[in-house]
Amino acid sequence: AKAAGRGTVEVFDEVLRRHLAERQELEAALDHALAAGELVLHYQPVLAAVSGSLSGYEALVRWQRPGHGLVGPDAFVPFAEQSGAITRIGAWVLREACHQLVEWTRAQPTTYGALRVAVNVSGRHLQDAVLLDDVRTALESSGLEPDRLVVEVTETVLVDVHEVGERLAAVRALGVRLSIDDFGTGYTSFGQLATLPADELKIDRSLVTAATPGRTDLLRLMVHAAHAFGLVVVAEGIEDADQLDLVRGVGCDLVQGYLLGRPAPADPLPWAPPRVVAG
Ligand code: C2E
Ligand code: CA
Ligand code: CA
Ligand code: CA
């Protein structure tokens, strides 16, 4: 039994070692990825729920990792958060998205001139004072009007609102819009909604998926509360026409999801999505 126990420990050791080695390799590769230009942004359209007109895009990062194909953020953002690389990646995403929207606007002012771009900012980046400089630099170097940039932070980073509240307020004071992402998955109370320095609430896909025509009370209540606090409400993860009807029915202002458009590379220009037929 003793021998078997030791063997188990050795196997466990080996697994840990390999795991650690893989992680170190990934972290080193990530550091290199930014400098090597391997990160790209894809853009997913955000539409007005009722009129179907284009409101803007959410920028979503991908890693063109040599030998691995196109790697999604879920596979590397958590590592970048651990290593701290997410702060530099975040600064790049902010700059890239702002410059891209300015470029589109120059090419087709009537189509793009009023659109916004939303960027995901990690909780780790939010804890770093450099975020303010990064947002300012992205705006100044691109010339993008501040209110055309939306900064998305997940609801989970707000657990300690007091700690991040001041930074959020400072970011917002630059004139950019602030959006609370993945709302409904964390612990923000309706009461806290009143004190959040936010402009927009993004209802998490899981709530959209869980809602049925007979069970919309929770969504209705959320939208109602958000509106009462002056927040614009976005429903994300809309995959079919029934879900679209449902979120329209409860009063969501903006919609986003595969039904309306999948994330796509900036080049060629993302198609202006067709107007959604009302009803
Ligand atoms: P998120 O911010 O909640 O972004 C929405 C995710 O849902 C995206 O996945 C998007 O492609 C996907 N999605 C959009 N519509 C639908 C739909 O109708 N159905 C389903 N099933 N999924 C849909 P993606 O691009 O893989 O991003 C995953 C997460 O990675 C994001 O979740 C965000 O938290 C994070 N992320 C993405 N880009 C960045 C970034 O530049 N910086 C940071 N810090 N995090 C990022
Ligand atoms: Ca987001
Ligand atoms: Ca989300
Ligand atoms: Ca998410």
Short mmCIF file of C-alpha atoms and ligand atoms in Angstrom, two decimals:
data_model
loop_
_atom_site.label_atom_id
_atom_site.label_comp_id
_atom_site.label_asym_id
_atom_site.label_seq_id
_atom_site.Cartn_x
_atom_site.Cartn_y
_atom_site.Cartn_z
CA ALA A 1 0.00 0.00 0.00
CA LYS A 2 2.92 2.21 0.85
CA ALA A 3 4.53 1.60 -2.53
CA ALA A 4 1.26 2.25 -4.33
CA GLY A 5 0.86 5.47 -2.38
CA ARG A 6 4.30 6.64 -3.39
CA GLY A 7 3.55 5.75 -7.00
CA THR A 8 0.43 7.86 -6.89
CA VAL A 9 2.39 10.80 -5.55
CA GLU A 10 4.95 10.40 -8.30
CA VAL A 11 2.27 10.31 -10.99
CA PHE A 12 0.62 13.33 -9.41
CA ASP A 13 3.99 15.10 -9.34
CA GLU A 14 4.54 14.33 -12.96
CA VAL A 15 1.11 15.69 -13.92
CA LEU A 16 1.76 18.85 -11.92
CA ARG A 17 5.16 19.30 -13.51
CA ARG A 18 3.75 18.94 -16.98
CA HIS A 19 0.90 21.28 -16.14
CA LEU A 20 3.34 23.88 -14.86
CA ALA A 21 5.58 23.53 -17.90
CA GLU A 22 2.60 23.99 -20.21
CA ARG A 23 1.58 27.07 -18.31
CA GLN A 24 5.04 28.60 -18.46
CA GLU A 25 5.17 27.88 -22.17
CA LEU A 26 1.77 29.50 -22.67
CA GLU A 27 2.76 32.57 -20.67
CA ALA A 28 5.98 33.01 -22.60
CA ALA A 29 4.12 32.54 -25.89
CA LEU A 30 1.53 35.12 -24.83
CA ASP A 31 4.19 37.69 -24.01
CA HIS A 32 5.55 37.15 -27.47
CA ALA A 33 2.10 37.19 -29.14
CA LEU A 34 1.48 40.89 -28.62
CA ALA A 35 4.86 41.99 -29.91
CA ALA A 36 4.59 39.57 -32.84
CA GLY A 37 1.19 40.92 -33.87
CA GLU A 38 -0.54 37.60 -33.32
CA LEU A 39 -3.55 39.05 -31.53
CA VAL A 40 -6.54 40.09 -33.61
CA LEU A 41 -9.93 41.55 -32.85
CA HIS A 42 -13.21 40.24 -34.19
CA TYR A 43 -16.28 42.44 -34.11
CA GLN A 44 -19.84 41.42 -33.30
CA PRO A 45 -22.72 43.76 -34.14
CA VAL A 46 -24.97 45.26 -31.45
CA LEU A 47 -28.40 46.31 -32.73
CA ALA A 48 -31.33 48.38 -31.51
CA ALA A 49 -33.87 45.80 -30.30
CA VAL A 50 -36.94 47.28 -31.97
CA SER A 51 -35.73 49.13 -35.08
CA GLY A 52 -32.91 46.70 -35.76
CA SER A 53 -30.58 49.53 -36.68
CA LEU A 54 -26.89 49.04 -36.02
CA SER A 55 -25.70 50.58 -32.76
CA GLY A 56 -22.10 49.40 -32.80
CA TYR A 57 -19.78 46.48 -32.29
CA GLU A 58 -18.22 44.55 -29.44
CA ALA A 59 -14.52 43.88 -29.99
CA LEU A 60 -13.50 40.34 -29.01
CA VAL A 61 -9.87 39.28 -28.90
CA ARG A 62 -8.47 36.17 -30.62
CA TRP A 63 -4.96 34.78 -30.81
CA GLN A 64 -3.59 33.64 -34.13
CA ARG A 65 -1.16 31.26 -32.46
CA PRO A 66 1.29 29.63 -34.86
CA GLY A 67 0.64 25.92 -35.00
CA HIS A 68 -2.60 26.24 -32.99
CA GLY A 69 -4.95 28.07 -35.33
CA LEU A 70 -7.28 30.78 -34.05
CA VAL A 71 -7.42 30.55 -30.25
CA GLY A 72 -10.45 32.01 -28.41
CA PRO A 73 -10.13 34.26 -25.36
CA ASP A 74 -11.43 31.66 -22.90
CA ALA A 75 -8.28 29.62 -23.62
CA PHE A 76 -5.77 32.38 -22.89
CA VAL A 77 -7.31 35.41 -21.13
CA PRO A 78 -7.35 33.61 -17.74
CA PHE A 79 -3.60 32.88 -18.11
CA ALA A 80 -2.93 36.44 -19.18
CA GLU A 81 -4.77 37.58 -16.06
CA GLN A 82 -2.55 35.40 -13.88
CA SER A 83 0.68 36.49 -15.51
CA GLY A 84 -0.34 40.14 -15.66
CA ALA A 85 -0.01 40.23 -19.46
CA ILE A 86 -3.71 41.12 -19.63
CA THR A 87 -2.88 44.73 -18.78
CA ARG A 88 -0.70 45.13 -21.87
CA ILE A 89 -3.14 43.11 -23.96
CA GLY A 90 -5.98 45.31 -22.70
CA ALA A 91 -4.10 48.47 -23.64
CA TRP A 92 -3.60 47.09 -27.14
CA VAL A 93 -7.27 46.06 -27.48
CA LEU A 94 -8.38 49.56 -26.47
CA ARG A 95 -6.07 51.22 -29.02
CA GLU A 96 -6.83 48.77 -31.80
CA ALA A 97 -10.63 49.00 -31.39
CA CYS A 98 -10.62 52.81 -31.28
CA HIS A 99 -8.36 53.09 -34.32
CA GLN A 100 -10.49 50.57 -36.20
CA LEU A 101 -13.70 52.48 -35.61
CA VAL A 102 -12.05 55.72 -36.73
CA GLU A 103 -10.80 53.96 -39.86
CA TRP A 104 -14.29 52.62 -40.69
CA THR A 105 -15.76 56.04 -40.05
CA ARG A 106 -13.29 57.66 -42.47
CA ALA A 107 -14.09 55.05 -45.13
CA GLN A 108 -17.89 55.19 -44.75
CA PRO A 109 -19.00 58.11 -42.57
CA THR A 110 -22.73 57.59 -43.10
CA THR A 111 -22.60 53.94 -42.05
CA TYR A 112 -20.10 54.14 -39.22
CA GLY A 113 -20.12 57.76 -38.05
CA ALA A 114 -22.55 57.25 -35.18
CA LEU A 115 -21.49 53.77 -34.14
CA ARG A 116 -19.83 52.76 -30.89
CA VAL A 117 -17.26 50.12 -30.12
CA ALA A 118 -17.30 48.12 -26.89
CA VAL A 119 -14.12 46.74 -25.34
CA ASN A 120 -13.81 44.18 -22.54
CA VAL A 121 -11.57 45.31 -19.70
CA SER A 122 -10.29 42.71 -17.25
CA GLY A 123 -10.76 43.10 -13.50
CA ARG A 124 -7.00 42.88 -13.17
CA HIS A 125 -6.52 45.85 -15.52
CA LEU A 126 -9.18 47.74 -13.59
CA GLN A 127 -7.14 47.32 -10.41
CA ASP A 128 -4.19 49.03 -12.11
CA ALA A 129 -4.06 52.82 -12.22
CA VAL A 130 -2.49 52.55 -15.69
CA LEU A 131 -5.97 51.79 -17.08
CA LEU A 132 -6.78 55.49 -17.07
CA ASP A 133 -3.71 56.30 -19.18
CA ASP A 134 -4.50 53.38 -21.47
CA VAL A 135 -8.03 54.62 -22.15
CA ARG A 136 -6.82 58.21 -22.59
CA THR A 137 -4.05 57.11 -24.97
CA ALA A 138 -6.46 55.01 -27.05
CA LEU A 139 -8.80 58.00 -27.42
CA GLU A 140 -6.11 60.60 -28.08
CA SER A 141 -4.05 58.56 -30.52
CA SER A 142 -7.12 57.55 -32.55
CA GLY A 143 -9.08 60.78 -32.23
CA LEU A 144 -12.24 58.81 -31.41
CA GLU A 145 -14.94 60.79 -29.61
CA PRO A 146 -14.99 59.42 -26.03
CA ASP A 147 -18.72 58.65 -26.00
CA ARG A 148 -18.21 56.26 -28.91
CA LEU A 149 -16.12 53.97 -26.70
CA VAL A 150 -17.87 51.57 -24.33
CA VAL A 151 -15.81 49.95 -21.58
CA GLU A 152 -17.27 46.63 -20.46
CA VAL A 153 -16.42 45.27 -17.02
CA THR A 154 -17.95 42.07 -15.68
CA GLU A 155 -20.33 42.17 -12.80
CA THR A 156 -17.96 39.98 -10.77
CA VAL A 157 -15.31 42.73 -10.51
CA LEU A 158 -17.91 44.85 -8.75
CA VAL A 159 -18.12 42.53 -5.75
CA ASP A 160 -15.97 45.08 -4.03
CA VAL A 161 -17.57 48.16 -5.50
CA HIS A 162 -15.84 50.46 -3.07
CA GLU A 163 -12.41 49.41 -4.24
CA VAL A 164 -13.05 49.74 -7.98
CA GLY A 165 -15.78 52.34 -7.81
CA GLU A 166 -13.41 55.29 -7.85
CA ARG A 167 -11.47 53.96 -10.82
CA LEU A 168 -14.69 53.26 -12.70
CA ALA A 169 -15.86 56.77 -11.99
CA ALA A 170 -12.51 58.15 -13.21
CA VAL A 171 -12.72 56.13 -16.42
CA ARG A 172 -16.24 57.37 -16.95
CA ALA A 173 -15.14 60.94 -16.29
CA LEU A 174 -13.06 60.66 -19.48
CA GLY A 175 -16.40 60.65 -21.26
CA VAL A 176 -16.49 56.98 -22.20
CA ARG A 177 -19.52 54.82 -21.56
CA LEU A 178 -19.40 52.13 -18.91
CA SER A 179 -21.18 48.82 -19.30
CA ILE A 180 -21.73 46.11 -16.68
CA ASP A 181 -21.18 42.82 -18.48
CA ASP A 182 -22.54 39.35 -17.66
CA PHE A 183 -25.16 40.90 -15.39
CA GLY A 184 -27.26 38.41 -13.47
CA THR A 185 -24.46 35.91 -12.84
CA GLY A 186 -22.89 37.66 -9.87
CA TYR A 187 -24.14 39.19 -6.70
CA THR A 188 -24.94 42.76 -7.57
CA SER A 189 -28.21 43.66 -5.94
CA PHE A 190 -30.80 45.88 -7.51
CA GLY A 191 -29.96 48.35 -4.76
CA GLN A 192 -26.33 48.49 -5.89
CA LEU A 193 -27.49 49.31 -9.39
CA ALA A 194 -28.39 52.75 -8.12
CA THR A 195 -24.86 53.49 -6.97
CA LEU A 196 -22.97 52.06 -9.95
CA PRO A 197 -21.32 54.69 -12.11
CA ALA A 198 -22.59 52.89 -15.22
CA ASP A 199 -24.45 53.68 -18.43
CA GLU A 200 -25.39 50.23 -19.60
CA LEU A 201 -26.25 46.79 -18.33
CA LYS A 202 -25.58 43.64 -20.34
CA ILE A 203 -27.84 40.79 -19.32
CA ASP A 204 -25.91 37.53 -19.37
CA ARG A 205 -26.64 34.97 -22.04
CA SER A 206 -27.52 32.36 -19.40
CA LEU A 207 -30.54 34.42 -18.34
CA VAL A 208 -31.66 34.83 -21.93
CA THR A 209 -31.29 31.09 -22.48
CA ALA A 210 -33.20 30.26 -19.30
CA ALA A 211 -36.16 32.56 -19.99
CA THR A 212 -39.31 31.19 -21.60
CA PRO A 213 -42.41 33.09 -22.75
CA GLY A 214 -44.15 31.99 -19.53
CA ARG A 215 -41.23 32.91 -17.30
CA THR A 216 -40.05 36.40 -18.04
CA ASP A 217 -40.63 37.97 -14.60
CA LEU A 218 -36.96 38.06 -13.64
CA LEU A 219 -35.93 39.68 -16.92
CA ARG A 220 -38.81 42.13 -16.74
CA LEU A 221 -37.83 43.12 -13.22
CA MET A 222 -34.18 43.58 -14.19
CA VAL A 223 -35.00 45.72 -17.19
CA HIS A 224 -37.45 47.76 -15.15
CA ALA A 225 -34.92 48.37 -12.37
CA ALA A 226 -32.14 49.19 -14.84
CA HIS A 227 -34.36 51.69 -16.66
CA ALA A 228 -35.36 53.26 -13.37
CA PHE A 229 -31.66 53.94 -12.76
CA GLY A 230 -31.20 55.34 -16.24
CA LEU A 231 -29.29 52.38 -17.66
CA VAL A 232 -29.52 51.14 -21.23
CA VAL A 233 -30.15 47.38 -21.28
CA VAL A 234 -28.43 45.01 -23.69
CA ALA A 235 -29.45 41.36 -24.10
CA GLU A 236 -26.61 39.15 -25.30
CA GLY A 237 -26.51 35.63 -26.68
CA ILE A 238 -29.63 35.92 -28.85
CA GLU A 239 -29.57 32.76 -30.95
CA ASP A 240 -33.11 32.43 -32.28
CA ALA A 241 -36.18 34.47 -33.18
CA ASP A 242 -38.09 33.40 -30.05
CA GLN A 243 -35.38 34.80 -27.81
CA LEU A 244 -35.36 38.00 -29.82
CA ASP A 245 -39.14 38.36 -29.41
CA LEU A 246 -38.82 37.66 -25.72
CA VAL A 247 -36.13 40.22 -24.93
CA ARG A 248 -37.93 42.80 -27.03
CA GLY A 249 -41.08 42.01 -25.12
CA VAL A 250 -39.48 42.70 -21.75
CA GLY A 251 -38.10 46.00 -22.98
CA CYS A 252 -34.40 45.40 -23.69
CA ASP A 253 -32.95 48.28 -25.68
CA LEU A 254 -30.12 46.59 -27.54
CA VAL A 255 -29.54 43.03 -28.72
CA GLN A 256 -26.51 40.97 -29.65
CA GLY A 257 -26.08 37.33 -30.61
CA TYR A 258 -25.40 34.79 -33.32
CA LEU A 259 -28.89 35.34 -34.79
CA LEU A 260 -28.00 38.95 -35.51
CA GLY A 261 -24.37 38.47 -36.45
CA ARG A 262 -21.37 36.44 -35.39
CA PRO A 263 -18.05 37.99 -34.44
CA ALA A 264 -16.07 38.63 -37.64
CA PRO A 265 -12.68 40.06 -38.60
CA ALA A 266 -12.46 43.78 -39.34
CA ASP A 267 -11.09 43.22 -42.79
CA PRO A 268 -13.13 43.21 -44.96
CA LEU A 269 -15.43 45.77 -43.34
CA PRO A 270 -18.05 43.90 -41.33
CA TRP A 271 -21.28 43.87 -43.25
CA ALA A 272 -23.91 46.28 -42.03
CA PRO A 273 -26.44 43.78 -40.70
CA PRO A 274 -29.89 43.78 -42.29
CA ARG A 275 -32.60 45.52 -40.32
CA VAL A 276 -34.43 43.08 -38.12
CA VAL A 277 -38.04 42.80 -39.16
CA ALA A 278 -40.14 44.19 -36.33
CA GLY A 279 -42.82 42.05 -34.74
P1 C2E B 1 -18.25 38.22 -23.21
O1 C2E B 1 -17.68 39.57 -23.01
O2 C2E B 1 -19.47 37.85 -22.45
O3 C2E B 1 -18.45 38.10 -24.78
C1 C2E B 1 -19.51 37.40 -25.38
C2 C2E B 1 -19.08 36.01 -25.81
O4 C2E B 1 -20.21 35.29 -26.27
C3 C2E B 1 -18.10 36.01 -26.99
O5 C2E B 1 -17.28 34.86 -26.89
C4 C2E B 1 -19.04 35.88 -28.18
O6 C2E B 1 -18.42 35.38 -29.34
C5 C2E B 1 -20.05 34.91 -27.62
N1 C2E B 1 -21.36 35.04 -28.25
C6 C2E B 1 -21.90 36.10 -28.88
N2 C2E B 1 -23.16 35.83 -29.30
C7 C2E B 1 -23.42 34.56 -28.91
C8 C2E B 1 -24.56 33.70 -29.06
O7 C2E B 1 -25.59 34.05 -29.64
N3 C2E B 1 -24.45 32.45 -28.52
C9 C2E B 1 -23.32 32.02 -27.89
N4 C2E B 1 -23.30 30.78 -27.42
N5 C2E B 1 -22.24 32.81 -27.72
C10 C2E B 1 -22.29 34.07 -28.24
P2 C2E B 1 -15.71 34.96 -27.03
O8 C2E B 1 -15.33 35.89 -28.13
O9 C2E B 1 -15.19 33.57 -27.07
O10 C2E B 1 -15.27 35.66 -25.68
C11 C2E B 1 -15.42 35.02 -24.44
C12 C2E B 1 -15.10 35.94 -23.30
O11 C2E B 1 -13.71 36.29 -23.31
C13 C2E B 1 -15.84 37.27 -23.35
O12 C2E B 1 -17.15 37.08 -22.86
C14 C2E B 1 -14.97 38.11 -22.46
O13 C2E B 1 -15.27 37.90 -21.11
C15 C2E B 1 -13.59 37.58 -22.76
N6 C2E B 1 -12.92 38.48 -23.73
C16 C2E B 1 -13.08 38.57 -25.07
N7 C2E B 1 -12.31 39.53 -25.59
C17 C2E B 1 -11.65 40.09 -24.56
C18 C2E B 1 -10.69 41.16 -24.44
O14 C2E B 1 -10.30 41.82 -25.42
N8 C2E B 1 -10.21 41.43 -23.20
C19 C2E B 1 -10.64 40.72 -22.08
N9 C2E B 1 -10.12 41.07 -20.89
N10 C2E B 1 -11.53 39.73 -22.17
C20 C2E B 1 -12.04 39.43 -23.38
CA CA B 2 -18.41 41.62 -23.10
CA CA B 3 -21.09 39.07 -21.57
CA CA B 4 -18.70 36.19 -20.42
#
